[in-house]
CSV table of C-alpha atoms and ligand atoms in Angstrom, one decimal:
chain,number,residue,atom,x,y,z
A,1,UNK,CA,53.2,145.0,144.5
A,2,UNK,CA,52.0,147.1,141.7
A,3,UNK,CA,54.0,145.5,139.4
A,4,UNK,CA,53.1,141.8,139.8
A,5,UNK,CA,49.2,143.0,139.8
A,6,UNK,CA,49.6,145.1,136.6
A,7,UNK,CA,50.9,142.0,135.2
A,8,UNK,CA,48.5,139.6,136.7
A,9,UNK,CA,45.3,142.1,135.1
A,10,UNK,CA,46.9,141.9,131.8
A,11,UNK,CA,48.8,145.2,131.8
A,12,UNK,CA,52.2,145.8,130.5
A,13,UNK,CA,54.1,146.1,134.0
A,14,UNK,CA,56.8,148.5,132.4
A,15,UNK,CA,54.1,150.9,131.3
A,16,UNK,CA,51.4,150.7,133.9
A,17,UNK,CA,51.7,152.4,137.4
A,18,UNK,CA,49.6,152.2,140.5
A,19,UNK,CA,49.1,153.5,143.9
A,20,UNK,CA,47.7,152.1,147.1
A,21,UNK,CA,45.0,154.0,148.8
A,22,UNK,CA,42.0,153.8,151.3
A,23,UNK,CA,39.8,151.3,150.2
A,24,UNK,CA,37.9,150.3,146.8
A,25,UNK,CA,36.2,153.7,147.5
A,26,UNK,CA,39.7,155.1,147.1
A,27,UNK,CA,40.4,153.5,143.8
A,28,UNK,CA,36.7,154.7,142.0
A,29,UNK,CA,37.9,158.2,143.3
A,30,UNK,CA,40.8,157.9,141.4
A,31,UNK,CA,39.5,156.7,138.7
A,32,UNK,CA,36.9,159.3,138.6
A,33,UNK,CA,39.1,162.2,139.1
A,34,UNK,CA,41.5,161.0,136.5
A,35,UNK,CA,38.5,161.0,134.0
A,36,UNK,CA,37.6,164.5,135.2
A,37,UNK,CA,41.0,165.5,134.3
A,38,UNK,CA,40.8,163.9,130.7
A,39,UNK,CA,37.4,165.4,129.9
A,40,UNK,CA,37.7,168.4,131.2
A,41,UNK,CA,41.6,169.6,131.5
A,42,UNK,CA,42.9,171.6,134.4
A,43,UNK,CA,40.1,170.8,136.5
A,44,UNK,CA,42.6,170.3,139.4
A,45,UNK,CA,43.3,174.1,139.0
A,46,UNK,CA,40.4,176.0,137.8
A,47,UNK,CA,37.7,173.7,139.1
A,48,UNK,CA,34.7,172.0,137.8
A,49,UNK,CA,32.9,174.3,135.4
A,50,UNK,CA,31.3,172.1,133.0
A,51,UNK,CA,28.6,169.8,133.1
A,52,UNK,CA,29.9,166.2,133.2
A,53,UNK,CA,28.5,162.8,134.2
A,54,UNK,CA,29.7,159.2,135.4
A,55,UNK,CA,27.8,156.2,134.2
A,56,UNK,CA,27.6,153.0,135.8
A,57,UNK,CA,25.1,150.1,136.4
A,58,UNK,CA,22.1,150.0,139.0
A,59,UNK,CA,24.2,147.0,140.7
A,60,UNK,CA,27.6,149.4,140.8
A,61,UNK,CA,29.0,150.2,144.3
A,62,UNK,CA,27.2,153.0,146.2
A,63,UNK,CA,30.4,154.8,147.0
A,64,UNK,CA,29.8,156.5,143.1
A,65,UNK,CA,27.1,158.4,145.6
A,66,UNK,CA,29.8,159.5,147.8
A,67,UNK,CA,32.6,160.0,144.9
A,68,UNK,CA,29.9,162.4,142.8
A,69,UNK,CA,29.3,164.5,145.7
A,70,UNK,CA,32.9,164.9,147.1
A,71,UNK,CA,34.5,165.6,143.7
A,72,UNK,CA,31.7,167.9,142.8
A,73,UNK,CA,30.2,166.1,139.8
A,74,UNK,CA,27.1,166.1,142.1
A,75,UNK,CA,24.7,162.9,142.6
A,76,UNK,CA,22.3,164.1,140.1
A,77,UNK,CA,24.9,163.6,137.2
A,78,UNK,CA,25.3,160.3,138.2
A,79,UNK,CA,23.7,158.0,135.4
A,80,UNK,CA,22.3,154.9,136.7
A,81,UNK,CA,22.3,152.2,133.8
A,82,UNK,CA,20.0,149.2,134.0
A,83,UNK,CA,21.7,145.7,134.4
A,84,UNK,CA,20.0,142.2,133.5
A,85,UNK,CA,19.2,139.3,134.9
A,86,UNK,CA,22.7,138.3,135.3
A,87,UNK,CA,23.3,141.3,137.1
A,88,UNK,CA,25.6,142.8,134.4
A,89,UNK,CA,25.2,146.0,132.7
A,90,UNK,CA,22.8,146.0,129.9
A,91,UNK,CA,25.2,147.6,126.8
A,92,UNK,CA,22.7,148.7,125.0
A,93,UNK,CA,20.7,151.1,127.4
A,94,UNK,CA,24.5,152.1,128.5
A,95,UNK,CA,24.8,153.1,124.3
A,96,UNK,CA,21.8,155.0,124.4
A,97,UNK,CA,22.3,156.7,127.6
A,98,UNK,CA,25.9,157.5,126.5
A,99,UNK,CA,24.4,159.0,123.3
A,100,UNK,CA,21.5,161.0,125.1
A,101,UNK,CA,24.4,162.9,127.6
A,102,UNK,CA,26.9,163.3,124.4
A,103,UNK,CA,24.1,164.8,122.2
A,104,UNK,CA,23.1,167.3,125.1
A,105,UNK,CA,26.8,168.5,125.1
A,106,UNK,CA,27.5,167.0,128.4
A,107,UNK,CA,30.5,165.7,128.7
A,108,UNK,CA,31.4,161.7,130.0
A,109,UNK,CA,33.9,161.8,133.1
A,110,UNK,CA,34.1,158.0,133.5
A,111,UNK,CA,32.4,154.9,132.5
A,112,UNK,CA,32.8,152.3,135.5
A,113,UNK,CA,32.3,148.8,134.7
A,114,UNK,CA,31.7,146.5,137.8
A,115,UNK,CA,33.9,143.6,137.3
A,116,UNK,CA,32.0,141.6,140.2
A,117,UNK,CA,29.2,143.4,142.1
A,118,UNK,CA,29.1,143.5,145.7
A,119,UNK,CA,25.8,141.8,146.2
A,120,UNK,CA,25.7,139.0,143.5
A,121,UNK,CA,29.0,139.3,141.6
A,122,UNK,CA,27.6,140.5,138.4
A,123,UNK,CA,30.3,141.2,135.6
A,124,UNK,CA,29.9,143.7,133.1
A,125,UNK,CA,30.9,143.0,129.8
A,126,UNK,CA,34.1,145.3,129.6
A,127,UNK,CA,35.1,144.2,125.9
A,128,UNK,CA,31.9,145.9,124.9
A,129,UNK,CA,31.9,148.6,127.0
A,130,UNK,CA,35.5,149.6,126.0
A,131,UNK,CA,34.5,149.2,122.2
A,132,UNK,CA,31.8,151.1,122.6
A,133,UNK,CA,33.9,154.1,124.4
A,134,UNK,CA,36.2,154.1,121.3
A,135,UNK,CA,33.1,154.2,118.8
A,136,UNK,CA,31.8,156.9,120.7
A,137,UNK,CA,34.7,159.0,120.2
A,138,UNK,CA,34.7,158.7,116.5
A,139,UNK,CA,30.9,159.6,116.3
A,140,UNK,CA,30.8,162.5,118.3
A,141,UNK,CA,34.5,163.6,117.5
A,142,UNK,CA,35.0,164.0,120.8
A,143,UNK,CA,38.3,165.8,121.8
A,144,UNK,CA,38.7,163.5,125.0
A,145,UNK,CA,38.7,160.1,125.6
A,146,UNK,CA,36.0,159.0,128.3
A,147,UNK,CA,37.7,157.0,130.9
A,148,UNK,CA,37.0,153.4,131.4
A,149,UNK,CA,37.8,152.2,134.8
A,150,UNK,CA,37.2,148.6,135.8
A,151,UNK,CA,35.6,148.4,139.5
A,152,UNK,CA,37.3,145.1,140.0
A,153,UNK,CA,38.0,145.3,143.8
A,154,UNK,CA,36.4,141.8,144.3
A,155,UNK,CA,36.6,140.2,141.2
A,156,UNK,CA,40.5,141.0,140.0
A,157,UNK,CA,41.4,137.8,141.5
A,158,UNK,CA,39.9,135.7,139.0
A,159,UNK,CA,42.9,136.8,136.9
A,160,UNK,CA,44.9,133.9,138.4
A,161,UNK,CA,42.8,131.6,136.1
A,162,UNK,CA,44.0,133.7,132.9
A,163,UNK,CA,46.3,131.3,131.8
A,164,UNK,CA,44.3,128.3,133.7
A,165,UNK,CA,44.0,125.1,131.2
A,166,UNK,CA,40.6,124.3,132.0
A,167,UNK,CA,40.5,121.0,130.5
A,168,UNK,CA,43.8,119.9,131.6
A,169,UNK,CA,42.9,121.1,135.0
A,170,UNK,CA,46.0,120.3,136.8
A,171,UNK,CA,44.3,121.3,140.5
A,172,UNK,CA,41.9,118.7,139.7
A,173,UNK,CA,38.7,120.9,140.8
A,174,UNK,CA,35.3,119.6,140.3
A,175,UNK,CA,33.6,119.9,136.5
A,176,UNK,CA,30.9,121.9,138.3
A,177,UNK,CA,34.0,124.4,139.7
A,178,UNK,CA,35.4,124.6,136.2
A,179,UNK,CA,32.6,125.7,134.8
A,180,UNK,CA,32.2,128.6,137.6
A,181,UNK,CA,35.9,129.4,137.1
A,182,UNK,CA,35.2,129.7,133.2
A,183,UNK,CA,32.4,131.5,133.4
A,184,UNK,CA,34.0,134.3,135.8
A,185,UNK,CA,37.4,134.2,133.4
A,186,UNK,CA,35.4,135.0,130.3
A,187,UNK,CA,34.8,138.7,131.1
A,188,UNK,CA,37.4,139.3,133.8
A,189,UNK,CA,40.2,138.3,131.2
A,190,UNK,CA,39.7,141.4,129.7
A,191,UNK,CA,40.5,143.4,132.7
A,192,UNK,CA,43.7,144.5,130.7
A,193,UNK,CA,41.3,146.6,128.5
A,194,UNK,CA,40.6,149.3,131.3
A,195,UNK,CA,42.2,152.5,131.5
A,196,UNK,CA,42.5,151.6,135.3
A,197,UNK,CA,41.2,149.1,137.7
A,198,UNK,CA,40.7,148.4,141.5
A,199,UNK,CA,42.0,145.6,143.3
A,200,UNK,CA,41.1,145.0,147.0
A,201,UNK,CA,43.6,142.7,148.6
A,202,UNK,CA,41.4,142.8,151.7
A,203,UNK,CA,38.4,141.5,149.4
A,204,UNK,CA,39.6,138.3,147.6
A,205,UNK,CA,43.1,138.5,148.5
A,206,UNK,CA,43.4,137.3,152.0
A,207,UNK,CA,44.9,140.5,153.3
A,208,UNK,CA,43.8,142.5,156.3
A,209,UNK,CA,41.8,145.8,156.3
A,210,UNK,CA,42.9,148.2,154.4
A,211,UNK,CA,44.7,146.9,151.2
A,212,UNK,CA,43.6,148.7,148.1
A,213,UNK,CA,45.6,149.2,144.6
A,214,UNK,CA,44.4,151.8,141.7
A,215,UNK,CA,46.3,150.7,138.9
A,216,UNK,CA,46.3,152.5,135.2
A,217,UNK,CA,47.6,151.0,132.2
A,218,UNK,CA,49.5,153.9,131.4
A,219,UNK,CA,51.4,155.7,134.4
A,220,UNK,CA,51.8,158.8,132.2
A,221,UNK,CA,48.0,159.4,133.3
A,222,UNK,CA,49.1,159.6,137.0
A,223,UNK,CA,50.8,163.1,135.9
A,224,UNK,CA,47.2,164.5,135.4
A,225,UNK,CA,46.9,164.7,139.5
A,226,UNK,CA,50.6,166.1,139.6
A,227,UNK,CA,51.3,169.2,142.0
A,228,UNK,CA,54.0,171.5,141.7
A,229,UNK,CA,57.5,170.4,144.1
A,230,UNK,CA,57.5,174.5,145.2
A,231,UNK,CA,54.0,173.4,146.5
A,232,UNK,CA,55.8,171.0,149.3
A,233,UNK,CA,59.7,172.4,149.7
A,234,UNK,CA,60.0,170.7,152.8
A,235,UNK,CA,60.0,167.2,150.9
A,236,UNK,CA,61.7,164.9,148.2
A,237,UNK,CA,65.2,166.2,148.4
A,238,UNK,CA,66.2,162.9,147.1
A,239,UNK,CA,65.3,159.8,144.9
A,240,UNK,CA,63.1,159.3,141.6
A,241,UNK,CA,60.3,157.7,143.5
A,242,UNK,CA,57.7,160.5,144.5
A,243,UNK,CA,54.1,159.4,144.5
A,244,UNK,CA,53.6,162.1,147.1
A,245,UNK,CA,53.7,164.1,144.2
A,246,UNK,CA,50.3,162.9,142.8
A,247,UNK,CA,48.5,160.8,145.9
A,248,UNK,CA,45.2,162.2,147.1
A,249,UNK,CA,46.4,161.3,150.9
A,250,UNK,CA,49.3,163.4,152.3
A,251,UNK,CA,50.3,160.5,155.2
A,252,UNK,CA,50.0,157.2,153.9
A,253,UNK,CA,50.4,154.0,155.5
A,254,UNK,CA,52.5,151.1,154.6
A,255,UNK,CA,50.6,148.3,155.9
A,256,UNK,CA,48.1,147.6,152.9
A,257,UNK,CA,51.3,147.4,150.6
A,258,UNK,CA,53.3,145.1,152.7
A,259,UNK,CA,50.0,142.5,153.4
A,260,UNK,CA,49.2,142.5,149.3
A,261,UNK,CA,53.3,141.8,148.3
A,262,UNK,CA,53.4,139.2,151.3
A,263,UNK,CA,50.3,137.6,149.8
A,264,UNK,CA,51.6,137.4,146.4
A,265,UNK,CA,54.9,136.4,146.9
A,266,UNK,CA,53.6,133.8,149.7
A,267,UNK,CA,50.7,132.3,147.4
A,268,UNK,CA,51.9,132.9,143.9
A,269,UNK,CA,49.5,132.3,140.9
A,270,UNK,CA,49.2,128.7,141.6
A,271,UNK,CA,48.8,129.4,145.5
A,272,UNK,CA,46.0,131.7,144.6
A,273,UNK,CA,44.3,129.5,142.2
A,274,UNK,CA,44.4,126.7,144.7
A,275,UNK,CA,42.9,129.0,147.6
A,276,UNK,CA,40.3,130.9,145.3
A,277,UNK,CA,38.9,127.8,143.0
A,278,UNK,CA,38.3,125.7,146.4
A,279,UNK,CA,36.1,128.6,147.7
A,280,UNK,CA,34.4,128.7,144.2
A,281,UNK,CA,34.4,124.8,144.5
A,282,UNK,CA,32.7,125.3,148.1
A,283,UNK,CA,30.4,127.7,146.7
A,284,UNK,CA,29.2,125.6,144.3
A,285,UNK,CA,29.0,122.7,146.7
A,286,UNK,CA,26.4,124.9,148.7
A,287,UNK,CA,24.5,126.1,145.5
A,288,UNK,CA,24.1,122.1,145.1
A,289,UNK,CA,22.8,121.5,148.5
A,290,UNK,CA,20.2,124.4,148.1
A,291,UNK,CA,19.2,123.4,144.8
A,292,UNK,CA,18.6,120.0,146.6
A,293,UNK,CA,16.0,121.0,148.9
A,294,UNK,CA,12.3,121.8,147.8
A,295,UNK,CA,12.4,124.9,150.3
A,296,UNK,CA,15.4,126.5,149.2
A,297,UNK,CA,15.9,128.5,145.6
A,298,UNK,CA,19.4,130.2,144.5
A,299,UNK,CA,18.9,133.7,143.3
A,300,UNK,CA,22.2,134.2,141.4
A,301,UNK,CA,23.0,131.3,139.5
A,302,UNK,CA,24.4,133.0,136.5
A,303,UNK,CA,27.1,134.9,138.7
A,304,UNK,CA,30.2,132.6,139.5
A,305,UNK,CA,31.7,134.2,142.4
A,306,UNK,CA,31.9,133.0,146.0
A,307,UNK,CA,28.8,134.8,146.8
A,308,UNK,CA,25.4,133.2,147.1
A,309,UNK,CA,22.4,134.6,147.3
A,310,UNK,CA,19.5,132.5,148.0
A,311,UNK,CA,15.7,132.5,149.0
A,312,UNK,CA,13.8,130.3,152.0
A,313,UNK,CA,10.3,129.5,151.6
A,314,UNK,CA,7.6,128.2,153.7
A,315,UNK,CA,6.0,124.5,153.2
A,316,UNK,CA,3.8,124.0,150.2
A,317,UNK,CA,5.5,126.5,148.0
A,318,UNK,CA,6.3,125.3,144.7
A,319,UNK,CA,10.0,126.5,144.3
A,320,UNK,CA,10.5,125.6,140.8
A,321,UNK,CA,7.8,128.4,139.6
A,322,UNK,CA,8.0,130.7,142.6
A,323,UNK,CA,10.8,132.6,141.7
A,324,UNK,CA,9.9,133.5,138.3
A,325,UNK,CA,6.2,134.5,139.1
A,326,UNK,CA,7.5,136.4,142.1
A,327,UNK,CA,9.8,138.4,139.4
A,328,UNK,CA,7.4,138.8,136.8
A,329,UNK,CA,3.8,138.5,138.0
A,330,UNK,CA,2.3,141.3,139.8
A,331,UNK,CA,-0.7,138.8,141.0
A,332,UNK,CA,2.3,137.6,142.9
A,333,UNK,CA,3.0,141.0,144.9
A,334,UNK,CA,1.6,139.8,148.5
A,335,UNK,CA,3.3,136.5,148.5
A,336,UNK,CA,6.7,138.3,147.6
A,337,UNK,CA,6.3,140.4,150.5
A,338,UNK,CA,5.3,137.7,152.6
A,339,UNK,CA,8.0,135.5,151.8
A,340,UNK,CA,10.6,138.7,151.8
A,341,UNK,CA,9.3,138.6,155.7
A,342,UNK,CA,9.6,134.6,156.0
A,343,UNK,CA,13.6,135.3,154.9
A,344,UNK,CA,13.9,138.0,157.1
A,345,UNK,CA,12.9,135.8,160.0
A,346,UNK,CA,15.2,133.0,158.8
A,347,UNK,CA,17.9,135.4,159.0
A,348,UNK,CA,17.1,136.8,162.5
A,349,UNK,CA,16.9,133.4,163.7
A,350,UNK,CA,20.4,132.1,161.9
A,351,UNK,CA,22.2,135.3,163.3
A,352,UNK,CA,20.7,135.1,167.0
A,353,UNK,CA,22.2,131.6,166.9
A,354,UNK,CA,25.3,132.7,165.7
A,355,UNK,CA,25.7,135.2,168.2
A,356,UNK,CA,25.2,132.7,170.7
A,357,UNK,CA,27.9,130.6,169.2
A,358,UNK,CA,25.9,127.9,167.5
A,359,UNK,CA,26.4,128.2,163.8
A,360,UNK,CA,27.2,130.4,160.9
A,361,UNK,CA,27.1,133.5,159.9
A,362,UNK,CA,25.0,134.5,157.0
A,363,UNK,CA,24.2,138.2,155.9
A,364,UNK,CA,20.9,139.4,155.0
A,365,UNK,CA,20.5,141.7,151.2
A,366,UNK,CA,17.3,143.7,151.3
A,367,UNK,CA,16.8,144.3,147.8
A,368,UNK,CA,18.8,141.6,145.5
A,369,UNK,CA,17.1,142.8,142.6
A,370,UNK,CA,13.7,144.7,142.1
A,371,UNK,CA,11.0,142.5,140.8
A,372,UNK,CA,9.3,143.6,137.3
A,373,UNK,CA,6.6,145.5,139.1
A,374,UNK,CA,9.1,147.3,141.3
A,375,UNK,CA,9.5,145.5,144.7
A,376,UNK,CA,12.7,144.5,146.2
A,377,UNK,CA,13.7,140.8,146.7
A,378,UNK,CA,14.9,140.3,150.0
A,379,UNK,CA,17.7,137.2,150.0
A,380,UNK,CA,20.2,135.7,152.3
A,381,UNK,CA,23.9,135.9,151.7
A,382,UNK,CA,26.5,133.8,151.9
A,383,UNK,CA,29.9,135.0,151.2
A,384,UNK,CA,32.8,132.6,151.2
A,385,UNK,CA,36.0,134.8,151.8
A,386,UNK,CA,38.2,131.9,153.6
A,387,UNK,CA,39.9,129.1,151.9
A,388,UNK,CA,39.5,127.1,155.3
A,389,UNK,CA,35.8,126.9,154.5
A,390,UNK,CA,35.3,123.3,154.0
A,391,UNK,CA,32.2,120.5,153.4
A,392,UNK,CA,31.3,120.4,156.7
A,393,UNK,CA,30.9,124.4,157.2
A,394,UNK,CA,28.8,124.3,153.9
A,395,UNK,CA,26.5,121.3,155.6
A,396,UNK,CA,26.3,123.9,158.6
A,397,UNK,CA,25.0,126.3,156.5
A,398,UNK,CA,22.3,124.4,155.2
A,399,UNK,CA,21.4,122.4,158.2
A,400,UNK,CA,20.9,125.9,160.0
A,401,UNK,CA,18.9,127.3,157.4
A,402,UNK,CA,16.5,124.3,157.9
A,403,UNK,CA,16.6,124.8,161.3
A,404,UNK,CA,15.2,128.2,161.3
A,405,UNK,CA,12.6,127.0,159.3
A,406,UNK,CA,11.4,124.4,161.6
A,407,UNK,CA,11.7,126.9,164.4
A,408,UNK,CA,9.7,129.3,162.4
A,409,UNK,CA,7.0,126.4,161.9
A,410,UNK,CA,6.9,125.7,165.4
A,411,UNK,CA,3.5,126.4,166.9
A,412,UNK,CA,3.9,129.3,169.5
B,501,PLP,C1,32.1,146.4,143.9
B,501,PLP,C2,32.8,147.5,144.8
B,501,PLP,N1,33.2,148.4,144.6
B,501,PLP,C3,33.5,149.1,145.8
B,501,PLP,C4,33.3,148.8,147.2
B,501,PLP,C5,34.2,149.8,148.2
B,501,PLP,O1,34.9,149.2,148.8
B,501,PLP,P1,35.8,149.7,150.3
B,501,PLP,O2,34.6,149.2,151.2
B,501,PLP,O3,36.8,148.6,150.4
B,501,PLP,O4,36.0,151.1,150.2
B,501,PLP,C6,32.8,147.7,147.4
B,501,PLP,C7,33.0,147.2,148.9
B,501,PLP,O5,32.1,146.5,149.3
B,501,PLP,C8,32.8,147.1,146.4
B,501,PLP,O6,32.1,145.7,146.4
């Protein structure tokens, strides 16, 4: 499974290595630990005695807090870089933050590129991040190369489209779907540039929990985590493959590995293209519907995954203008907060209906992004993760949301 996934993301599978671990969190933890060993040699043995930081965007996953805390980096040493309206890290701000850190004599343990953010499917520009890292090594004459990790636990699956012929479109996707696939692929095709990649089969790999793979481009990196055989004299009396020499976990289950392998073999590249492409198609269809109603507006139009964040408004609101006004204009603060509450009420209704067996499960995010004046934008969230979702289900989502609106409007 490791070799197949390595080839898929653009690594040389003869040189790459990997380990299945306890979730997307585990993949990030491994990455930061490797980065620490590179920046502060022998931290494993001597402990962490230097001032190090981890850099990632403000929409990177919150497991960074756990990782920084548990690895002894300290959450105060997380450098959080703003993301742009496309939910991708602001490269100029990242460059400035790195230069500030290095000028202060601090070290960079890890640059985490989020390749498919949790809420909105923002995808960082990994090519630029790697180029920045290489530049900084020269500029500051660093004796180590800051580790670049691609947190692609959601986005990795788009690698199946790296060689898809968009023009010939052999699977017959709609034009709008092709545009979305190309939009995601444009950045996700560079995963092979990262020093390590996190992959969750339990997210976009159709596998049950937990099936997470931490991949390294160069498996020699894993030697940085090596223990000594004398520490475990009762193990490894035979064979050559001994991942237990460097895994964090002692006992590890095999179910996640087998689930991943089974799906990779069952679906193959084309099967995956068909399943994922269909989910993207249904997502685009949902957006088309939502954009076709006067009361709903899609927030993450520039993100091309299978997650859609949208807002619903009461009658009389100009949904062409309101998004920009709420985002930019402090005069609309009161309206924004009122509409946040309205979105929560729509969610409450849809949720109660779903629990009663009528309709669809939507989730809610309390903060899609902050407005320019610092208020959170509440949004409804549709995350299509099943290839069995079809047009009728998409229509059911829209119907239920509009029904919620009627319900809220109804007197009493
Ligand atoms: C981008 C990203 N990274 C990491 C994680 C953590 O993954 P897990 O819940 O499998 O530990 C998530 C989970 O939602 C995620 O979306």
